[in-house]
Amino acid sequence: MSTPLASAMATDTSLFTTQVNEGKYQNAQAMPANASVWGILWRYVSEKRVDAEPSKGIPVMPLNASLLAALPAEQSSVIRFGHSSVYMQVAGQRWLIDPVFSQRISPFRFIGPKRFHQPPVELSDLNNIDGVLISHDHYDHLDKYSIKLLKDKVQHFVVPEGVDQHLLDWGVEANKISRLRWWQSASFGELTVTATPTQHFSGRGLFDGNQTLWASYVIDAPEQRIFFSGDSGYFDGFKQIGERYGPFDLTMMETGAYDKDWSAVHMTPEQTLQAHLDLKGKALMPVHNSTFDLAFHSWYEPLERISYLSELAQVQLVTPKIGEVFTVGQAQKTETWWRDLK
């Protein structure tokens, strides 16, 4: 395995470059402000919500170390672990994206959004992991508990600039971490990972807003090219990423936790589909749904809407159950499993 090398593109005339102002990262384009925290809290108290959580257990296909080891090394396999957590075997390497195994996504163990389902595999079964990708430092994407248990099992961590400090504080060795700005890449054998722009924000407390960067990722292997959106509102950056790196065999796109009060930082299903088309994607896998209650829509609405929209647009939609293996580049019919739980 090669030593990680972060390298900026030689020439970059993009409008979507990393911007820092007075120590805080900024989105490349001006965007509407989110509603106030107090206004959002009032809505949670006052609005009647329908089907915020599933009434029956979400189907989970259990995994273990033997099943993961048996995945064909010559194929690119992707497995949803829940929310935006993904296991990916590509270029013969095993990677995790935004691994979150905690029961709650919160600075506290006793309060905050709680899981609808358990992960399909125990952390103890995740051995010989080549790398971990982190998109940004929000609790539903960067989980201290998971990182501390994985830190001695993982060879490489790839993170947006600034997120490396969290990992160092939690005991990850500095020589394992590649920190990237937008359009910078790190190579690991035959696999190259490039951090690309998103329209979002960061912070884990009341006073650390936007002190770390947020990113999406282009995952480039000899046989397939995959895109992971991280969290983002819809913006022109998707077109630019598609022009530079598309087409993609698979896009794993944020589809969930959207709302009119924070429309600039999360996409509606309609926008998710458009972003997938901008990226020149082939198969679309919706992530960022079905594990935590993070918005005012029903838990199944993101999957139902993107299913309807993709059918109209004749886009291949991939909606595997949690723990189900999807082989990139192969035509696999996936089920509308959420409809049995409505």
PDB file of C-alpha atoms in Angstrom, residues 94 96 122-132 146-157 173 176:
ATOM      1  CA  ARG A  94     -11.904  -2.246   1.780  1.00  0.00           C
ATOM      2  CA  LEU A  96     -15.714   2.737   5.043  1.00  0.00           C
ATOM      3  CA  GLU A 122     -20.462  -5.487  14.560  1.00  0.00           C
ATOM      4  CA  LEU A 123     -17.489  -3.157  14.642  1.00  0.00           C
ATOM      5  CA  SER A 124     -15.439  -6.094  15.920  1.00  0.00           C
ATOM      6  CA  ASP A 125     -16.045  -7.851  12.564  1.00  0.00           C
ATOM      7  CA  LEU A 126     -14.537  -4.980  10.586  1.00  0.00           C
ATOM      8  CA  ASN A 127     -10.902  -5.992  10.261  1.00  0.00           C
ATOM      9  CA  ASN A 128      -8.192  -5.166   7.734  1.00  0.00           C
ATOM     10  CA  ILE A 129      -9.864  -1.939   6.639  1.00  0.00           C
ATOM     11  CA  ASP A 130      -7.725  -0.091   4.114  1.00  0.00           C
ATOM     12  CA  GLY A 131      -9.312   3.311   4.564  1.00  0.00           C
ATOM     13  CA  VAL A 132     -12.018   5.534   5.979  1.00  0.00           C
ATOM     14  CA  SER A 146     -16.638   4.496  15.842  1.00  0.00           C
ATOM     15  CA  ILE A 147     -13.360   6.249  15.039  1.00  0.00           C
ATOM     16  CA  LYS A 148     -11.815   5.303  18.379  1.00  0.00           C
ATOM     17  CA  LEU A 149     -12.703   1.636  17.861  1.00  0.00           C
ATOM     18  CA  LEU A 150     -11.503   1.652  14.243  1.00  0.00           C
ATOM     19  CA  LYS A 151      -8.323   3.694  14.599  1.00  0.00           C
ATOM     20  CA  ASP A 152      -5.995   0.723  15.081  1.00  0.00           C
ATOM     21  CA  LYS A 153      -7.695  -1.381  12.356  1.00  0.00           C
ATOM     22  CA  VAL A 154      -7.514   1.202   9.561  1.00  0.00           C
ATOM     23  CA  GLN A 155      -4.490   2.078   7.450  1.00  0.00           C
ATOM     24  CA  HIS A 156      -5.664   5.434   6.095  1.00  0.00           C
ATOM     25  CA  PHE A 157      -8.153   8.171   6.956  1.00  0.00           C
ATOM     26  CA  GLU A 173      -1.836   8.503  14.283  1.00  0.00           C
ATOM     27  CA  LYS A 176      -2.500   7.701   8.783  1.00  0.00           C
TER      28      LYS A 176
END
